[in-house]
Coordinates of C-alpha atoms and ligand atoms in Angstrom, one line a residue:
M40 CA 60.2 11.9 -35.9
R41 CA 58.6 14.5 -38.1
T42 CA 60.9 17.5 -38.2
A43 CA 60.1 21.1 -39.3
Y44 CA 62.4 23.9 -40.5
S45 CA 62.2 27.6 -40.4
V46 CA 62.0 29.7 -43.6
E47 CA 65.6 30.9 -43.1
T48 CA 66.9 27.3 -42.8
V49 CA 64.9 26.2 -45.8
R50 CA 66.1 29.1 -47.9
A51 CA 69.8 28.5 -47.0
A52 CA 69.5 24.8 -47.9
E53 CA 67.8 25.7 -51.2
R54 CA 70.6 28.2 -52.0
E55 CA 73.2 25.6 -51.3
L56 CA 71.5 23.0 -53.5
M57 CA 70.5 25.3 -56.3
A58 CA 74.2 26.4 -56.7
R59 CA 75.0 22.8 -57.7
L60 CA 72.0 22.1 -60.0
P61 CA 70.9 23.4 -63.4
E62 CA 68.5 26.4 -63.0
G63 CA 64.9 25.4 -62.5
T64 CA 65.6 21.9 -61.2
L65 CA 64.1 22.4 -57.8
M66 CA 61.0 24.1 -59.1
R67 CA 60.6 21.2 -61.5
R68 CA 60.8 18.7 -58.7
A69 CA 58.4 20.7 -56.6
A70 CA 55.9 21.0 -59.5
A71 CA 56.2 17.3 -60.4
G72 CA 55.3 16.4 -56.8
L73 CA 52.5 18.9 -56.6
A74 CA 51.0 17.6 -59.9
A75 CA 51.2 14.0 -58.9
S76 CA 49.4 14.7 -55.6
C77 CA 46.7 16.6 -57.5
A78 CA 46.3 13.8 -60.0
G79 CA 45.9 11.3 -57.1
L80 CA 43.1 13.4 -55.6
L81 CA 41.1 13.5 -58.8
R82 CA 39.0 10.6 -60.0
R83 CA 40.2 11.3 -63.5
V84 CA 42.7 13.9 -64.7
Y85 CA 41.4 13.9 -68.3
G86 CA 38.6 16.4 -68.4
A87 CA 39.0 17.6 -64.8
R88 CA 38.4 21.3 -64.1
I89 CA 41.4 22.7 -62.3
V90 CA 41.9 26.3 -61.2
L91 CA 45.3 27.7 -60.2
L92 CA 45.4 30.7 -57.9
V93 CA 48.7 32.2 -58.9
G94 CA 50.7 34.6 -56.8
P95 CA 53.6 36.8 -58.0
G96 CA 56.5 34.7 -56.8
D97 CA 57.9 31.3 -57.1
N98 CA 54.9 29.7 -55.3
G99 CA 52.9 30.8 -58.3
G100 CA 55.6 29.3 -60.5
D101 CA 55.1 25.9 -58.8
A102 CA 51.4 26.1 -59.4
L103 CA 51.8 27.1 -63.1
Y104 CA 54.3 24.3 -63.8
A105 CA 52.1 21.7 -62.0
G106 CA 49.1 23.0 -64.0
A107 CA 51.1 22.5 -67.2
R108 CA 51.7 18.9 -66.3
L109 CA 48.0 18.3 -65.6
A110 CA 46.9 20.2 -68.8
R111 CA 49.2 17.9 -70.8
R112 CA 47.2 15.0 -69.3
G113 CA 44.0 16.4 -70.6
A114 CA 42.8 18.5 -67.6
G115 CA 41.1 21.9 -68.3
V116 CA 43.4 24.2 -66.4
T117 CA 42.7 27.9 -65.7
A118 CA 45.2 30.2 -64.0
V119 CA 43.9 33.2 -62.1
P120 CA 46.6 35.6 -61.2
M121 CA 46.7 37.8 -58.1
D122 CA 48.5 40.4 -60.2
P123 CA 48.2 39.9 -63.9
G124 CA 51.4 41.8 -64.5
R125 CA 53.4 39.5 -62.2
M126 CA 53.4 35.8 -63.0
H127 CA 56.4 33.5 -63.1
P128 CA 57.3 33.8 -66.8
G129 CA 58.6 30.3 -67.4
G130 CA 55.6 28.8 -65.5
L131 CA 53.2 30.9 -67.5
A132 CA 54.8 29.9 -70.8
A133 CA 54.7 26.2 -69.8
L134 CA 51.0 26.4 -68.9
L135 CA 50.0 28.2 -72.1
G136 CA 52.1 25.8 -74.1
A137 CA 50.3 22.8 -72.6
G138 CA 46.9 24.3 -73.5
G139 CA 46.0 26.0 -70.2
R140 CA 44.5 29.4 -70.1
V141 CA 44.5 32.6 -68.0
A142 CA 41.4 34.2 -66.6
S143 CA 40.8 37.4 -64.6
A144 CA 38.1 35.9 -62.4
V145 CA 37.9 32.6 -60.5
P146 CA 35.5 30.2 -62.4
G147 CA 32.3 29.4 -60.5
R148 CA 33.0 25.6 -60.7
A149 CA 36.1 23.5 -60.2
D150 CA 37.0 20.0 -59.2
L151 CA 40.3 21.1 -57.8
V152 CA 41.9 24.4 -56.8
V153 CA 45.7 24.8 -56.4
D154 CA 46.6 27.5 -54.0
G155 CA 49.8 29.0 -55.5
L156 CA 49.4 32.5 -54.1
L157 CA 52.0 32.6 -51.4
G158 CA 54.6 30.2 -50.0
I159 CA 57.5 30.9 -47.7
G160 CA 57.8 34.4 -49.1
G161 CA 54.4 35.4 -47.7
R162 CA 54.5 38.1 -45.1
G163 CA 51.7 39.3 -42.8
G164 CA 48.0 39.0 -43.6
L165 CA 46.9 38.4 -47.2
R166 CA 46.6 41.6 -49.1
P167 CA 43.2 42.4 -50.5
A168 CA 43.9 41.1 -54.0
A169 CA 44.9 37.7 -52.6
A170 CA 42.1 37.6 -50.1
A171 CA 39.6 38.3 -52.8
L172 CA 40.7 35.3 -54.8
V173 CA 40.6 33.1 -51.7
E174 CA 37.0 34.1 -51.0
R175 CA 36.0 33.0 -54.5
I176 CA 37.2 29.4 -54.2
P177 CA 34.3 27.4 -55.5
P178 CA 32.5 25.3 -52.9
G179 CA 33.0 21.6 -53.3
A180 CA 36.4 21.9 -55.0
V181 CA 39.3 20.0 -53.4
V182 CA 41.8 22.6 -52.3
V183 CA 45.5 21.8 -52.6
A184 CA 48.0 24.3 -51.2
A185 CA 51.4 24.5 -52.8
D186 CA 54.0 24.5 -50.0
L187 CA 51.7 26.0 -47.4
P188 CA 48.2 27.5 -47.3
S189 CA 48.5 31.1 -48.3
G190 CA 47.9 33.4 -45.3
V191 CA 49.6 31.0 -42.8
D192 CA 52.9 32.2 -41.4
A193 CA 55.4 29.4 -42.3
D194 CA 57.5 29.9 -39.2
T195 CA 54.8 30.2 -36.5
G196 CA 51.5 29.0 -37.9
E197 CA 50.1 32.4 -37.2
V198 CA 47.1 33.6 -39.3
V199 CA 46.2 37.3 -39.6
G200 CA 42.9 37.8 -41.3
A201 CA 42.0 35.5 -44.2
A202 CA 43.9 32.3 -45.1
V203 CA 43.3 29.4 -47.4
R204 CA 41.8 26.3 -45.8
A205 CA 43.4 23.4 -47.7
D206 CA 42.3 19.8 -47.9
V207 CA 45.8 18.8 -48.7
T208 CA 49.1 20.7 -48.5
V209 CA 52.0 19.6 -50.6
T210 CA 55.1 21.0 -49.0
F211 CA 58.5 21.1 -50.6
G212 CA 61.8 20.0 -49.2
A213 CA 60.8 20.2 -45.5
Y214 CA 57.9 20.6 -43.2
K215 CA 57.5 24.2 -42.0
P216 CA 56.6 24.8 -38.3
G217 CA 53.5 26.6 -39.4
L218 CA 52.1 23.4 -40.9
L219 CA 52.2 21.7 -37.5
I220 CA 51.1 24.5 -35.2
D221 CA 47.6 26.0 -34.9
P222 CA 45.9 28.0 -36.3
G223 CA 48.1 27.2 -39.3
A224 CA 48.0 23.4 -38.8
S225 CA 44.2 23.4 -39.0
R226 CA 44.4 25.2 -42.3
A227 CA 46.8 22.8 -43.9
G228 CA 44.6 19.6 -44.0
A229 CA 46.7 16.5 -44.7
V230 CA 50.3 17.4 -45.3
R231 CA 52.4 15.6 -47.9
L232 CA 56.2 16.2 -48.2
V233 CA 57.9 16.3 -51.6
D234 CA 61.6 15.5 -51.3
I235 CA 63.5 18.0 -53.5
G236 CA 66.9 16.9 -52.3
L237 CA 67.6 19.5 -49.6
T238 CA 70.3 18.8 -47.0
L239 CA 69.0 20.2 -43.7
P240 CA 70.6 20.9 -40.3
A241 CA 69.0 20.6 -36.9
P242 CA 65.2 21.2 -37.0
D243 CA 63.4 24.1 -35.4
A244 CA 60.4 22.0 -34.4
Q245 CA 59.7 18.3 -34.2
A246 CA 56.7 16.1 -33.7
L247 CA 57.2 12.7 -32.1
Q248 CA 55.6 9.7 -33.8
H249 CA 54.7 6.3 -32.3
A250 CA 58.2 4.9 -32.6
D251 CA 59.8 7.8 -30.9
V252 CA 57.4 7.6 -28.0
A253 CA 57.7 3.8 -27.8
G254 CA 61.5 4.4 -27.4
L255 CA 60.9 6.7 -24.4
L256 CA 58.3 4.8 -22.4
P257 CA 59.6 3.6 -19.1
E258 CA 59.4 -0.2 -18.9
P259 CA 60.1 -2.2 -15.7
G260 CA 62.9 -4.8 -15.9
A261 CA 63.8 -7.9 -13.9
A262 CA 65.6 -5.7 -11.3
S263 CA 62.7 -3.2 -10.9
D264 CA 60.8 -2.7 -7.7
K265 CA 58.2 -0.1 -6.9
Y266 CA 60.7 2.4 -5.5
R267 CA 63.2 2.0 -8.3
R268 CA 60.4 2.6 -10.8
G269 CA 59.9 6.0 -9.1
V270 CA 57.4 7.4 -6.7
V271 CA 55.4 10.5 -7.8
G272 CA 53.9 12.8 -5.2
I273 CA 50.7 14.6 -6.1
V274 CA 50.0 17.9 -4.2
A275 CA 46.5 18.7 -5.5
G276 CA 42.9 19.1 -4.6
S277 CA 41.0 21.1 -2.0
A278 CA 37.6 21.2 -0.4
R279 CA 36.4 23.1 -3.4
Y280 CA 38.1 21.0 -6.0
P281 CA 38.6 17.5 -4.6
G282 CA 38.1 15.9 -8.1
A283 CA 41.3 17.5 -9.4
A284 CA 43.3 15.3 -7.0
V285 CA 41.5 12.2 -8.0
L286 CA 42.0 12.9 -11.7
A287 CA 45.7 13.8 -11.2
V288 CA 46.2 10.5 -9.4
A289 CA 44.3 8.7 -12.1
G290 CA 46.8 10.1 -14.7
A291 CA 49.8 9.3 -12.4
L292 CA 48.8 5.7 -11.9
R293 CA 48.9 5.2 -15.7
G294 CA 52.3 6.9 -16.2
G295 CA 54.8 4.2 -15.3
A296 CA 55.9 5.3 -11.8
G297 CA 56.0 2.5 -9.2
A298 CA 53.8 4.3 -6.7
V299 CA 51.7 7.4 -6.4
R300 CA 51.7 9.4 -3.2
Y301 CA 48.9 11.9 -2.4
V302 CA 49.6 14.9 -0.2
G303 CA 46.7 17.2 0.7
P304 CA 43.6 17.6 2.9
A305 CA 42.4 14.5 4.7
A306 CA 38.9 14.6 3.2
V307 CA 40.4 14.8 -0.3
G308 CA 42.8 11.9 0.5
E309 CA 39.8 9.8 1.4
A310 CA 38.1 10.6 -1.9
V311 CA 41.4 9.6 -3.7
L312 CA 41.6 6.4 -1.7
A313 CA 37.9 5.5 -2.3
R314 CA 38.6 5.6 -6.0
Y315 CA 42.3 4.4 -6.0
P316 CA 43.1 2.3 -2.9
E317 CA 46.6 1.7 -4.2
T318 CA 47.5 5.4 -3.5
L319 CA 50.0 6.1 -0.7
I320 CA 48.8 8.9 1.6
G321 CA 50.9 11.6 3.2
R322 CA 54.4 13.0 2.8
G323 CA 57.4 10.8 2.1
R324 CA 60.2 10.5 -0.4
V325 CA 59.3 10.9 -4.0
Q326 CA 61.3 11.1 -7.3
A327 CA 59.1 13.8 -8.7
W328 CA 56.2 16.1 -7.6
V329 CA 53.1 17.3 -9.3
V330 CA 51.8 20.4 -7.7
G331 CA 48.8 22.6 -8.5
P332 CA 45.6 20.9 -9.8
G333 CA 42.7 22.2 -7.8
L334 CA 45.1 23.3 -5.1
G335 CA 44.0 26.7 -3.8
D336 CA 47.2 28.4 -2.8
E337 CA 49.5 27.4 0.0
R338 CA 51.8 24.4 -0.2
R339 CA 53.6 25.0 -3.5
A340 CA 56.8 26.5 -2.0
Q341 CA 57.8 23.5 0.1
V342 CA 57.6 21.3 -2.9
L343 CA 59.7 23.6 -5.0
E344 CA 62.5 23.4 -2.4
D345 CA 62.8 19.7 -2.8
P346 CA 65.7 18.9 -5.2
V347 CA 63.6 16.5 -7.4
P348 CA 61.8 17.3 -10.7
V349 CA 58.6 19.3 -10.1
L350 CA 55.7 19.8 -12.4
V351 CA 53.7 22.9 -11.7
D352 CA 50.1 23.1 -13.1
A353 CA 46.9 25.2 -12.6
D354 CA 46.7 26.9 -9.2
G355 CA 50.4 26.2 -8.6
L356 CA 51.3 28.5 -11.5
R357 CA 49.8 31.6 -9.8
G358 CA 52.4 34.1 -8.8
L359 CA 55.4 32.0 -9.7
D360 CA 58.7 33.7 -9.1
P361 CA 61.1 33.3 -12.1
Q362 CA 64.1 33.8 -9.9
A363 CA 63.0 31.1 -7.5
L364 CA 62.5 28.7 -10.4
R365 CA 65.8 29.6 -12.0
A366 CA 67.6 28.8 -8.6
R367 CA 66.2 25.3 -8.6
T368 CA 68.8 22.5 -9.1
A369 CA 66.3 19.9 -10.4
P370 CA 64.2 20.2 -13.5
T371 CA 60.9 22.2 -13.4
L372 CA 58.1 21.6 -15.8
L373 CA 55.3 24.1 -16.2
T374 CA 52.0 23.1 -17.8
P375 CA 49.9 26.2 -18.4
H376 CA 46.9 26.6 -20.7
A377 CA 46.7 29.8 -22.7
G378 CA 45.1 31.7 -19.9
E379 CA 47.7 30.7 -17.3
A380 CA 50.5 31.3 -19.8
A381 CA 49.1 34.8 -20.5
A382 CA 49.1 35.5 -16.7
L383 CA 52.7 34.2 -16.4
L384 CA 53.8 36.4 -19.3
G385 CA 51.7 39.5 -18.4
V386 CA 49.9 39.6 -21.7
G387 CA 46.4 38.9 -23.0
R388 CA 45.1 35.4 -23.6
E389 CA 44.4 36.2 -27.3
E390 CA 48.1 37.1 -27.7
V391 CA 49.1 33.6 -26.5
E392 CA 46.6 31.9 -28.7
A393 CA 47.6 33.8 -31.8
G394 CA 51.3 33.3 -31.1
R395 CA 51.7 29.9 -29.4
L396 CA 55.3 29.3 -30.5
A397 CA 56.6 32.7 -29.4
S398 CA 54.7 32.4 -26.1
V399 CA 56.1 28.9 -25.2
R400 CA 59.6 30.1 -26.1
A401 CA 59.2 33.3 -24.0
L402 CA 57.9 31.3 -21.0
A403 CA 60.8 28.7 -21.1
Q404 CA 63.2 31.6 -21.3
R405 CA 61.8 33.7 -18.6
Y406 CA 61.2 30.9 -16.1
G407 CA 64.2 28.7 -16.9
A408 CA 61.9 25.7 -17.1
T409 CA 60.5 23.2 -19.6
V410 CA 57.1 24.5 -20.6
L411 CA 54.2 22.5 -22.0
L412 CA 51.6 25.0 -23.4
K413 CA 48.2 23.2 -23.6
G414 CA 45.5 23.9 -26.2
S415 CA 44.6 23.2 -29.8
T416 CA 48.3 22.5 -30.6
T417 CA 50.2 21.5 -27.4
L418 CA 53.8 22.7 -27.6
V419 CA 56.8 21.7 -25.4
C420 CA 59.8 23.9 -25.1
D421 CA 62.9 23.8 -22.9
G422 CA 64.5 26.9 -24.4
T423 CA 67.3 25.1 -26.2
A424 CA 66.3 22.0 -28.2
P425 CA 63.7 22.2 -31.0
V426 CA 60.2 22.9 -29.9
R427 CA 58.1 19.7 -29.7
V428 CA 54.7 19.9 -31.3
N429 CA 52.2 17.3 -30.2
P430 CA 50.5 15.6 -33.1
T431 CA 47.8 13.7 -31.2
G432 CA 44.7 15.1 -29.4
T433 CA 41.2 16.2 -30.2
P434 CA 39.1 19.2 -29.4
W435 CA 37.0 16.9 -27.3
L436 CA 39.8 17.2 -24.7
A437 CA 38.5 20.7 -24.0
T438 CA 36.6 19.3 -21.0
A439 CA 37.0 20.0 -17.3
G440 CA 39.7 17.9 -15.5
S441 CA 41.5 16.6 -18.6
G442 CA 44.5 18.8 -17.7
D443 CA 44.6 17.3 -14.3
V444 CA 45.0 13.8 -15.8
L445 CA 47.8 15.2 -18.1
S446 CA 49.7 16.6 -15.2
G447 CA 49.5 13.4 -13.2
L448 CA 50.6 11.4 -16.2
A449 CA 53.6 13.7 -17.0
G450 CA 54.6 13.8 -13.3
S451 CA 54.6 10.0 -13.2
L452 CA 56.9 9.9 -16.3
L453 CA 59.2 12.4 -14.6
A454 CA 59.4 10.2 -11.5
A455 CA 60.1 7.2 -13.8
G456 CA 63.2 9.1 -14.9
L457 CA 62.3 10.9 -18.2
S458 CA 63.7 14.4 -18.7
G459 CA 61.3 17.4 -18.6
P460 CA 60.9 17.7 -22.4
D461 CA 60.5 13.9 -22.8
A462 CA 58.0 13.5 -19.9
A463 CA 56.0 16.4 -21.2
S464 CA 55.9 15.4 -24.9
V465 CA 55.3 11.7 -24.1
A466 CA 52.5 12.6 -21.7
A467 CA 50.9 14.9 -24.3
Y468 CA 51.2 12.3 -26.9
L469 CA 49.6 9.5 -24.9
H470 CA 46.9 11.8 -23.4
G471 CA 45.9 13.0 -26.9
L472 CA 45.9 9.4 -28.2
A473 CA 43.8 8.2 -25.3
A474 CA 41.4 11.0 -25.8
R475 CA 40.9 10.2 -29.5
R476 CA 40.3 6.5 -28.6
A477 CA 37.9 7.4 -25.8
A478 CA 36.0 10.1 -27.7
S479 CA 35.7 8.5 -31.1
G480 CA 33.4 11.3 -32.2
A481 CA 31.4 11.8 -28.9
P482 CA 31.8 13.9 -25.8
L483 CA 34.4 12.8 -23.4
H484 CA 34.9 12.9 -19.6
A485 CA 38.3 13.5 -18.1
H486 CA 38.3 10.1 -16.2
E487 CA 37.7 8.3 -19.5
V488 CA 40.9 9.8 -20.9
A489 CA 42.7 8.4 -17.9
E490 CA 41.1 5.0 -18.4
A491 CA 42.1 4.9 -22.1
L492 CA 45.8 5.6 -21.3
P493 CA 46.8 1.9 -21.0
A494 CA 45.3 1.3 -24.5
A495 CA 47.1 4.3 -25.9
W496 CA 50.4 3.0 -24.3
R497 CA 49.8 -0.4 -26.0
D498 CA 49.0 1.3 -29.3
V499 CA 52.3 3.1 -29.2
R500 CA 54.2 0.0 -28.4
T501 CA 52.6 -2.0 -31.3
P502 CA 54.9 -1.7 -34.3
Ligands
NPW784 N1 63.6 28.6 -53.6 C1 63.5 27.4 -54.1 O1 64.5 26.8 -54.4 C2 62.3 26.8 -54.3 C3 61.1 27.5 -54.0 N2 59.9 26.9 -54.3 C4 58.7 27.7 -54.1 O2 59.0 29.1 -54.0 C5 58.3 29.6 -52.9 C6 58.9 30.8 -52.4 O3 58.9 31.7 -53.5 P1 59.1 33.3 -53.3 O4 60.4 33.5 -52.5 O5 59.1 33.9 -54.7 O6 57.9 33.8 -52.4 P2 56.4 33.5 -52.6 O7 56.0 32.6 -51.4 O8 56.0 33.1 -53.9 O9 55.7 34.9 -52.2 C7 56.4 36.1 -52.6 C8 55.5 37.0 -53.3 O10 54.3 37.2 -52.6 C9 54.1 38.6 -52.4 N3 53.5 38.7 -51.0 C10 54.2 38.5 -49.8 N4 53.3 38.6 -48.8 C11 52.1 38.8 -49.3 C12 50.8 39.0 -48.7 N5 50.7 39.0 -47.4 N6 49.8 39.2 -49.5 C13 50.0 39.2 -50.9 N7 51.1 39.1 -51.5 C14 52.2 38.9 -50.7 C15 55.3 39.3 -52.5 O11 55.0 40.5 -53.1 P3 56.0 41.8 -52.9 O12 56.2 41.9 -51.4 O13 57.2 41.5 -53.7 O14 55.1 42.9 -53.5 C16 56.1 38.3 -53.5 O15 55.9 38.7 -54.8 C17 58.2 28.5 -52.0 O16 57.2 28.6 -51.0 C18 57.9 27.3 -52.9 O17 56.6 27.2 -53.2 C19 59.8 25.6 -54.9 O18 59.7 25.8 -56.2 C20 61.0 24.7 -54.6 C21 62.3 25.4 -54.9
ADP785 N1 40.7 22.9 -28.8 C1 41.5 21.9 -28.3 N2 42.0 21.0 -29.1 C2 42.8 20.0 -28.6 N3 43.0 19.9 -27.2 C3 42.6 20.8 -26.4 C4 41.8 21.9 -26.9 N4 41.5 22.7 -25.8 C5 42.0 22.1 -24.8 N5 42.7 21.0 -25.1 C6 43.5 20.1 -24.2 O1 42.6 19.7 -23.1 C7 43.3 19.8 -21.9 C8 42.7 20.8 -21.0 O2 43.5 21.1 -19.9 P1 43.2 22.3 -18.9 O3 42.9 23.5 -19.7 O4 44.3 22.3 -17.9 O5 41.8 21.8 -18.3 P2 41.4 21.5 -16.8 O6 42.1 22.6 -15.9 O7 39.9 21.6 -16.7 O8 42.0 20.2 -16.5 C9 44.8 20.0 -22.3 O9 45.4 18.8 -22.5 C10 44.7 20.7 -23.6 O10 45.8 20.6 -24.4
K786 K1 50.4 28.4 -51.3

């Protein structure tokens, strides 16, 4: 499990540790890790041209101490301050003592640039002096962010205006949520964690890894039969969108339930059967429902009255009543994309996209449900446990019908007995992995995602 911690939590852990250690120890550890990463990214440290963008706080201090280490190994290191009057004094002395220099403008050429402008003390969009330095980063230089890319909000991943686009981020003590959630995540590049010895409490966000997912996958045992494995009911499709039903069934058949039942217009049922003859047709007992893909409007309410887990997607999300959902005795899982989330919250779509974490939390709170917010970073929140950030996926998934596959898959996992948050995060993980496999750099169709799910499942189970 990759875990991430808010600024407040990191600061508290740092205070606690700093009180027990000689002054400067943590910064030395951070700088040593940063310098080692930079050295590893250069073909040769000796003679390399390194530029440090130095902010006024301790993030600048990290960069200066790391620069001093690299200068001692023969690199040509130039520090460019955001505010010449405010540079970490100890770090500056170390750099100058090691033969580094300070310049007022960013050199036109560099092999590597260290972004030490802002770390967890950054607030709001970059101020003009910082943004001006970021604009001057020489093309072709490897960009290494200290702790996080400047301009990214550490707690949320939000970016207002300019932000550094790093190739590598060397983060200290703990991952911050903003390194895992877009748009911040896409600015961070590859993230490396330097252990500085912090003791941390429960995380604010977490990202499942293969081993976590493998531990959650439902597996049949000797005593299993198709009913014990769970039946998932799919209420989806309409004359206008028959394909949504086929795709949801395609996802559900690969999610571990023992049987998939389709409920909907007869003509759509025939289309489902033509593709998947193993589907049961018509109402009957189920262990979980999926309602919404390509549905039109009517039949949602009856499903929500059934005391089994219900996943609501797409058309099913229109006009949902928070009170009715809160009154349900079984789990509810909502799977909106940004547009649907915006409608559920009564805000603009851009607001959801710019503030994904706040949006998913607000939805879970308001509707008393587990919420899977789809998009460039898929988030899962049940209002209490840490928010789950899906680490798999590809922008090729932005193709019609891929969400239908996801809802069928997640519903199948619910029917197989997983909790709302587990079903949602395992489904997102497998779906993203399947899409990467199926796309491998070329356009992707939704049915190909469904077809790649068994391979993704096997990948996850392979140690
Ligand atoms: N604590 C520890 O144990 C360890 C901490 N470590 C390191 O310290 C970092 C945190 O350092 P920090 O607290 O000094 O904050 P930091 O990120 O340098 O920024 C604050 C400065 O930025 C300025 N500023 C703010 N927003 C701005 C904006 N939008 N645009 C422009 N400027 C802006 C703000 O200015 P002011 O508001 O004061 O005018 C203030 O001067 C942390 O990320 C890690 O790298 C490691 O060494 C490990 C041990
Ligand atoms: N930019 C992106 N990067 C990664 N995944 C994306 C991106 N855009 C969309 N997706 C994923 O693609 C799927 C689209 O689902 P959805 O919007 O419901 O489409 P549809 O309704 O056509 O099925 C979701 O799993 C979503 O997370
Ligand atoms: K930084």
